[in-house]
Amino acid sequence: MATIIHDDGSETYQTRGGIAVTRKRRPTDYGDAIASYVEKLDSRRGAVFSSNYEYPGRYTRWDTAIVDPPLGISCNGRALWIEAYNGRGEVLLGFIAKRLESVAEVRFGDRTARRLDLTVRTPDRVFTEEERSKAPTVFTVLRAVVDLFYSEADSAIGLFGAFGYDLAFQFDAIDLKLTRPDDQRDMVLYLPDEILVVDHYSAKAWIDRYDFARDGLTTEGQDEAIEADPFQPTDVIPPRGDHRPGEYAELVVKAKESFRKGDLFEVVPGQKFMERCDSKPSAISNRLKEINPSPYSFFINLGHQEYLVGASPEMFVRVSGRRIETCPISGTIKRGDDPIADSEQILTLLNSKKDESELTMCSDVDRNDKSRVCEPGSVKVIGRRQIEMYARLIHTVDHIEGRLRDGMDAFDAFLSHAWAVTVTGAPKLWAMRFVENHEKSPRAWYGGAIGMVGFNGDMNTGLTLRTVRIKDGIAEVRAGATLLNDSVPEDEEAETELKASAMLEAIRDAKSGKNTKASRGVAKVGEGIKILLVDHEDSFVHTLANYFRQTGATVSTVRTPVPEEVFDRLDPDLVVLSPGPGTPSDFDCKGTIKKARARNLPIFGVCLGLQALAEAYGGELRHLAVPMHGKPSRIRVLEPGLVFSGLSKEVTVGRYHSIFADPSTLDRDFMITAESEDGTIMGIEHVKEPVAAVQFHPESIMSLGQDAGMRMIENVVAHLAKRAKVKAA
């Protein structure tokens, strides 16, 4: 039936399985919509999926959260159970049980009002490769559930949760060598009756509330109570991990033997690190989101004291209608200390043949996965070796799409890719055997997927990478590296440690109560300070003014020449001489400096401003052999002085100049505080008067590394302007 809109604004539509679904929407505050759900998950089942990293045309605008779902679906191998967590869930469980009675591959076990146990039969015939994703697995049950609730009228509702690594063995069976714990779950999916949706494009958020009815039974008015299960810390101190230092490097040597024999092209084994979890999972989730933004950020309470907190960089499978897409990630390098160093690392990564080979093999396998279920000719690489930058790492990423064949659905797409070559290797089945034979512990959720299966047939899942698994108070972090024949064992082990470091830092920071704000922020040292910024017709003066305003100071920008009346009226605490074209004499900078000195005002010069101060105090200017326009330089800090206090001995800055101060003519009361690698003066400071200057642009994008430019401005305001004001008072 068509969607019916009721007088109270609610809507009712009917699913393919004959269930009448009534949805009522209420708005909620956009600003803290997701944050308000995170703390709830410390003690209540549910999930938060959010994306705080964007790449144009790749990720999505939506965040989603659920809490206290009425029903969950879990499995271990082919044993599957569906649980109702309240009276509303009992109604839903009845609907699902009725639908599953007609599924021949499912065998019913114990059944109560709150739980239904099932077993999925093993295949009784050979399935061709093209149809193998239709063979009986636990996904047979999921298909039946989606079919029961299927409707194109709603894209928000579906099954939310996590898919474990071992699910792949129902599709690609191998001999399991590692012992799995008895309580391992290979899948936990929730069917919610209330969903928070956040739309970042429109900056709006709302909550959709659902009721379900069929054959005279309805969830409306049923018991909603679900008992909380608060997080319980432990006194157990776990080992460092499941590998001793150096052991992963030894594994790389073993893998290279398989490469030489031709058994493998690449393989992605991992190692596990462990920490005692002394803080609430929500604190770890908040901290991880701050220090490691990602397109697939998630926090899931799986129940039974098990949580997943993740910041995955990689899409697993996304299906929209008939379109299927993936974004294989392979090729990794460490972030630089600043944007300039980042750019150099990017060039190194893009010029690495090893990293190119890693990604090429991953994408060729991925295209093969799609070709099993997609229309001939529809599988295309739509983005090649694109750069994605994360908190500690830079990755190269491909973007691949295809169009599902008739008769194929999102589950076919999912199974055909299980699991991504980026977490297994190639050939995939042989790589999975190598992982099983050589890793020290079962992967559990690592290398699987998290996300949503929509009741409209769509799917959006991310790989379970960069993830903290918390179980019974112990936090586990697993990380792997893509090994090739030309891998350097020690480098690959270091890569696993680097990948794990952000998650381990989040655990430790949450434990110590460290501020969850990732950015250091700008100190409001300028409150009460008035600044006169003299504009020498420069193209960057307003960015410079913005930097000073961020300190809390009041800034008035006046184009030169500045009359006495302006000095008297503005009564500044600091005069800043801006950069500019030409020479100081083009702007009568000596006159401006004379007026400021007559009033005993502190002066700070930027670029042309340094040249003007050097000249006003009797120095001479020279021309560079090669102009430095829009060029970054690594400068050495010789004397921290007022401007460079608290900064590193070496800083990358942005330069726009062809004139410089001759050090041999500089007034002897000026000390040189910084210089470039070729000895050009980059900073000066007067030892007797409140005067300082830099020859570069602290406000340039090239000076962003270590937040150096902003920190210099803070120092100028705090140590030059404010100190002079206090002294005068």
XYZ file of C-alpha atoms in Angstrom, residues 60-506:
447
model
C 28.285 10.230 3.314
C 26.526 13.060 5.029
C 24.653 10.982 7.604
C 25.367 9.967 11.172
C 23.156 7.389 12.879
C 22.670 6.133 16.417
C 20.465 3.586 18.173
C 20.106 2.646 21.826
C 18.037 -0.024 23.588
C 16.986 -1.911 20.437
C 14.144 -4.344 21.134
C 15.695 -7.245 19.204
C 19.102 -8.664 18.311
C 20.427 -11.360 15.985
C 23.650 -13.191 16.874
C 25.505 -16.255 15.644
C 28.431 -18.544 16.256
C 29.253 -20.486 13.136
C 25.983 -21.840 11.748
C 24.237 -21.616 15.108
C 22.123 -18.480 15.209
C 19.859 -17.029 17.880
C 17.388 -14.166 17.857
C 16.648 -12.436 21.162
C 13.863 -10.133 22.270
C 15.062 -7.669 24.891
C 11.597 -6.394 25.886
C 7.894 -6.819 25.146
C 8.193 -4.941 21.875
C 10.948 -7.325 20.842
C 8.713 -10.296 21.622
C 6.228 -9.077 19.010
C 8.990 -8.658 16.432
C 10.433 -12.069 17.272
C 7.035 -13.608 16.569
C 6.892 -11.968 13.128
C 10.391 -13.184 12.270
C 9.808 -16.729 13.539
C 6.724 -17.015 11.360
C 8.702 -15.896 8.299
C 11.563 -18.336 8.980
C 9.210 -21.309 9.122
C 9.152 -21.214 5.316
C 12.956 -21.152 4.925
C 13.976 -24.723 4.145
C 17.650 -24.236 4.996
C 16.845 -23.284 8.610
C 16.340 -25.831 11.398
C 14.482 -24.621 14.520
C 15.871 -25.347 17.986
C 14.721 -24.144 21.402
C 12.120 -21.405 21.425
C 10.737 -19.133 24.134
C 8.934 -15.795 24.076
C 12.311 -14.057 24.365
C 14.636 -16.283 22.309
C 14.655 -18.417 19.171
C 17.570 -20.765 18.455
C 18.278 -21.799 14.871
C 20.811 -23.773 12.880
C 21.543 -23.172 9.207
C 21.987 -26.416 7.290
C 25.205 -27.059 5.400
C 24.900 -27.032 1.577
C 23.743 -30.336 0.104
C 25.050 -29.675 -3.402
C 27.883 -27.963 -5.253
C 27.274 -24.291 -6.018
C 28.981 -22.672 -8.983
C 31.187 -19.699 -8.254
C 28.613 -17.355 -9.797
C 25.874 -18.571 -7.410
C 27.938 -19.436 -4.343
C 26.798 -16.360 -2.412
C 23.311 -17.943 -2.487
C 24.485 -21.089 -0.679
C 22.983 -21.649 2.817
C 24.737 -19.522 5.464
C 23.568 -17.329 8.328
C 22.994 -14.734 5.625
C 20.087 -16.915 4.486
C 18.344 -15.885 7.712
C 19.291 -12.235 7.224
C 17.863 -12.297 3.703
C 14.573 -13.598 5.067
C 14.473 -10.871 7.732
C 15.186 -8.139 5.195
C 12.545 -9.591 2.879
C 10.007 -9.525 5.728
C 10.637 -5.844 6.474
C 11.498 -4.738 2.930
C 10.151 -1.396 1.763
C 11.536 1.366 -0.427
C 9.554 3.895 1.618
C 12.233 4.198 4.308
C 16.022 4.317 3.974
C 16.807 4.792 7.667
C 15.691 1.519 9.244
C 17.464 -1.817 8.992
C 19.889 -4.021 10.882
C 22.769 -2.286 12.682
C 25.846 -3.929 14.142
C 29.011 -5.917 13.511
C 30.115 -8.860 11.347
C 33.004 -10.977 12.642
C 35.953 -12.258 10.644
C 34.954 -15.938 10.906
C 31.773 -15.369 8.886
C 33.890 -15.603 5.745
C 34.473 -19.300 6.409
C 30.810 -20.055 5.742
C 31.523 -18.743 2.241
C 35.166 -19.858 1.870
C 35.799 -22.773 4.230
C 39.319 -23.412 5.540
C 40.742 -25.617 8.290
C 40.684 -23.608 11.516
C 43.874 -24.048 13.563
C 43.376 -21.403 16.258
C 41.114 -22.231 19.200
C 38.051 -19.999 19.388
C 36.545 -19.131 22.794
C 33.214 -20.765 23.555
C 31.454 -17.408 23.911
C 32.678 -16.011 20.586
C 30.010 -14.355 18.503
C 30.515 -14.017 14.767
C 27.729 -11.496 14.283
C 25.630 -9.130 16.374
C 22.931 -7.133 14.582
C 20.235 -5.000 16.145
C 16.768 -4.204 14.849
C 15.892 -0.834 16.415
C 12.547 0.828 17.024
C 14.042 4.296 17.453
C 16.772 5.815 15.272
C 18.658 9.078 15.584
C 19.524 10.530 12.161
C 21.909 13.469 11.732
C 22.145 15.274 8.390
C 25.358 17.293 8.237
C 24.426 18.999 4.968
C 21.336 20.660 6.404
C 22.695 20.760 9.996
C 19.546 19.051 11.274
C 18.865 16.031 13.464
C 15.760 14.028 14.235
C 14.593 10.831 15.877
C 12.385 8.349 14.039
C 10.182 6.221 16.305
C 8.717 2.992 14.868
C 5.797 0.715 15.650
C 5.135 -2.568 13.852
C 1.810 -4.394 13.425
C 0.459 -7.471 11.613
C -2.447 -9.866 12.059
C -3.780 -8.014 15.083
C -0.433 -7.947 16.908
C 1.405 -4.680 17.460
C 4.436 -3.319 19.301
C 2.436 -0.277 20.350
C 1.838 -0.230 24.093
C 4.127 -3.199 24.771
C 6.712 -3.226 27.532
C 9.768 -1.114 26.621
C 11.934 -1.742 29.686
C 15.430 -3.136 29.110
C 17.758 -3.784 32.014
C 21.015 -1.847 31.927
C 24.384 -3.630 32.048
C 26.994 -1.066 33.183
C 30.600 -1.424 32.087
C 32.658 -3.387 34.596
C 36.431 -2.748 34.832
C 38.806 -5.541 35.810
C 41.808 -5.962 38.085
C 43.500 -8.257 35.558
C 46.682 -6.863 34.003
C 47.030 -8.333 30.505
C 50.296 -9.027 28.654
C 51.637 -6.509 26.120
C 50.039 -8.513 23.353
C 50.155 -11.820 21.537
C 53.607 -11.220 19.971
C 56.922 -10.540 21.660
C 58.974 -7.657 20.167
C 60.638 -8.807 16.957
C 58.326 -11.772 16.464
C 56.238 -10.059 13.805
C 59.402 -9.318 11.828
C 60.195 -13.052 11.958
C 56.750 -13.719 10.496
C 57.571 -11.403 7.578
C 60.530 -13.652 6.771
C 58.193 -16.671 6.687
C 55.801 -14.834 4.390
C 58.622 -14.036 1.968
C 59.274 -17.768 1.642
C 55.666 -18.166 0.440
C 56.133 -15.311 -2.028
C 59.245 -16.926 -3.499
C 57.439 -20.267 -3.862
C 54.546 -18.564 -5.616
C 51.968 -19.485 -2.987
C 51.142 -15.836 -2.252
C 51.419 -12.440 -3.916
C 50.770 -10.513 -0.725
C 49.452 -11.273 2.762
C 48.231 -9.173 5.689
C 48.909 -10.856 9.047
C 48.390 -8.877 12.230
C 49.430 -8.743 15.832
C 47.383 -7.886 18.916
C 48.213 -5.334 21.614
C 46.436 -5.294 24.977
C 45.718 -2.780 27.750
C 43.624 -2.843 30.874
C 40.575 -0.659 30.301
C 40.296 1.505 33.423
C 38.000 4.127 31.858
C 34.536 3.856 30.400
C 34.313 2.824 26.739
C 32.558 6.120 25.957
C 35.652 8.034 27.118
C 37.827 5.994 24.757
C 35.353 6.587 21.934
C 35.346 10.346 22.507
C 39.118 10.493 22.652
C 39.601 8.358 19.536
C 37.237 10.555 17.531
C 39.261 13.581 18.586
C 42.728 12.269 17.762
C 41.896 10.088 14.740
C 38.973 11.382 12.632
C 37.749 8.764 10.159
C 34.990 8.086 7.619
C 33.737 5.073 9.596
C 33.797 6.052 13.246
C 31.786 3.720 15.454
C 30.998 2.742 19.021
C 28.942 -0.411 19.582
C 27.802 -2.023 22.820
C 27.460 -5.673 21.844
C 26.125 -6.724 25.236
C 27.750 -9.217 27.612
C 30.487 -6.689 28.529
C 31.783 -6.477 24.959
C 32.297 -3.206 23.087
C 33.780 -2.091 19.784
C 35.292 1.393 19.490
C 36.675 2.177 16.074
C 37.988 4.757 13.652
C 38.114 2.781 10.430
C 39.564 4.461 7.348
C 38.215 1.936 4.860
C 34.841 1.351 3.292
C 34.072 -2.353 3.004
C 31.001 -2.640 0.785
C 28.436 0.033 0.064
C 25.370 -0.766 -2.018
C 22.973 1.910 -3.219
C 20.259 0.432 -5.419
C 22.197 -1.656 -7.932
C 25.474 0.262 -7.486
C 28.202 -1.377 -5.428
C 31.372 0.454 -4.427
C 34.501 -0.168 -2.365
C 37.617 1.848 -1.515
C 40.630 -0.464 -1.089
C 43.415 1.092 0.992
C 47.002 -0.025 0.630
C 50.210 1.924 0.647
C 51.093 3.636 3.898
C 53.569 6.196 5.157
C 53.941 8.083 8.406
C 52.618 11.648 8.655
C 55.186 14.426 8.691
C 55.614 16.909 11.510
C 53.936 19.683 9.530
C 52.152 20.255 6.193
C 55.420 20.732 4.316
C 56.794 17.479 5.648
C 53.439 15.854 4.802
C 53.797 16.955 1.187
C 57.253 15.390 1.034
C 55.904 12.160 2.518
C 53.116 12.100 -0.057
C 55.666 12.358 -2.873
C 57.680 9.562 -1.293
C 54.566 7.385 -1.029
C 53.424 8.053 -4.596
C 56.914 7.282 -5.907
C 57.154 4.001 -3.989
C 56.878 1.060 -6.366
C 56.316 -1.290 -3.420
C 53.308 0.704 -2.215
C 51.998 0.968 -5.762
C 52.232 -2.810 -6.122
C 50.401 -3.302 -2.807
C 47.444 -1.257 -3.965
C 47.462 -2.645 -7.504
C 47.148 -6.217 -6.247
C 44.428 -5.235 -3.786
C 42.394 -3.507 -6.461
C 42.823 -6.310 -8.977
C 41.480 -8.762 -6.384
C 38.663 -6.359 -5.515
C 37.676 -6.078 -9.198
C 37.624 -9.875 -9.330
C 35.300 -9.966 -6.290
C 32.887 -7.613 -8.041
C 33.061 -9.453 -11.338
C 31.509 -12.481 -9.642
C 28.260 -10.581 -8.902
C 28.254 -7.567 -11.252
C 27.097 -6.966 -14.799
C 29.808 -7.574 -17.422
C 31.721 -4.369 -18.156
C 30.292 -2.461 -15.214
C 33.284 -2.856 -12.886
C 35.378 0.310 -13.116
C 38.183 2.028 -11.243
C 36.870 5.558 -10.725
C 39.722 6.794 -8.514
C 43.338 5.646 -8.592
C 45.979 6.116 -5.842
C 44.117 8.951 -4.206
C 45.620 10.362 -1.031
C 43.805 10.126 2.299
C 45.462 11.603 5.404
C 44.759 10.477 8.936
C 46.097 11.369 12.371
C 49.361 9.439 12.039
C 49.277 7.924 8.561
C 48.952 8.779 4.906
C 47.316 6.166 2.661
C 46.810 5.634 -1.050
C 43.270 4.601 -1.926
C 41.485 3.325 -5.030
C 37.744 3.776 -5.584
C 36.014 0.963 -7.486
C 32.389 0.544 -8.504
C 30.198 -1.986 -10.291
C 26.525 -2.690 -10.992
C 24.924 -5.779 -9.483
C 23.512 -8.339 -11.892
C 19.814 -9.124 -11.858
C 19.049 -11.523 -9.043
C 21.960 -10.292 -6.906
C 21.489 -8.255 -3.740
C 23.559 -6.478 -1.103
C 24.339 -9.760 0.658
C 25.775 -11.204 -2.553
C 27.998 -8.140 -2.798
C 29.005 -8.471 0.846
C 29.871 -12.185 0.667
C 31.749 -11.905 -2.601
C 34.139 -9.412 -0.952
C 34.468 -11.207 2.418
C 36.996 -10.424 3.484
C 38.684 -7.483 1.830
C 42.034 -8.284 0.291
C 43.440 -5.349 2.265
C 43.061 -7.395 5.469
C 43.745 -10.864 4.027
C 46.021 -10.847 0.966
C 46.137 -12.575 -2.389
C 45.283 -15.082 -3.626
C 42.661 -14.509 -0.990
C 41.914 -18.076 0.099
C 45.601 -18.973 0.374
C 46.277 -15.756 2.245
C 43.480 -16.532 4.715
C 45.022 -19.952 5.313
C 48.406 -18.320 5.952
C 46.809 -15.923 8.448
C 45.063 -18.789 10.244
C 48.282 -20.802 10.398
C 50.591 -18.005 11.555
C 48.670 -15.487 13.641
C 48.786 -16.042 17.399
C 45.109 -15.544 18.245
C 41.748 -15.543 16.438
C 40.762 -12.249 14.886
C 37.248 -12.086 16.368
C 35.843 -8.811 14.967
C 39.061 -7.510 13.396
C 39.012 -7.622 9.605
C 35.243 -8.031 9.554
C 32.793 -5.187 9.097
C 30.509 -2.808 10.932
C 27.549 -0.868 9.615
C 23.981 -1.114 8.458
C 21.892 -3.339 6.199
C 18.895 -1.304 5.117
C 15.390 -2.714 4.798
C 15.266 -0.905 1.446
C 17.998 -3.223 0.102
C 20.914 -0.818 0.536
C 24.005 -1.461 2.625
C 26.775 0.692 4.092
C 29.652 -1.053 5.852
C 33.180 -0.204 6.913
C 36.045 -2.604 7.605
C 36.719 -3.286 11.264
C 40.151 -1.678 11.354
C 41.747 0.795 13.791
C 39.442 -0.713 16.389
C 39.536 -1.195 20.144
C 37.714 -4.335 21.233
C 36.851 -4.231 24.929
C 35.901 -7.565 26.468
C 35.499 -8.107 30.205
C 37.523 -4.985 30.958
C 40.483 -5.790 28.675
C 41.087 -3.604 25.622
C 42.528 -5.289 22.520
C 43.954 -3.540 19.466
C 44.951 -5.550 16.402
C 46.946 -4.125 13.504
C 48.453 -5.651 10.381
C 50.689 -4.739 7.480
C 50.551 -5.685 3.806
C 53.559 -7.911 3.169
C 55.189 -8.288 -0.235
C 58.348 -9.996 -1.410
C 60.285 -6.733 -1.062
C 59.018 -6.042 2.464
C 61.592 -5.083 5.096
C 60.701 -7.128 8.214
C 61.572 -4.449 10.769
C 59.680 -1.785 8.805
C 56.545 -3.920 8.614
C 56.589 -4.570 12.351
C 57.012 -0.836 12.955
C 54.011 -0.178 10.691
C 51.762 -2.412 12.786
C 52.860 -0.557 15.912
C 52.236 2.805 14.258
C 48.761 1.762 13.126
C 47.899 0.617 16.641
C 49.331 3.707 18.315
C 46.291 5.986 17.943
C 43.990 3.424 19.549
C 46.441 2.735 22.372
C 46.825 6.467 22.924
C 43.047 6.857 23.126
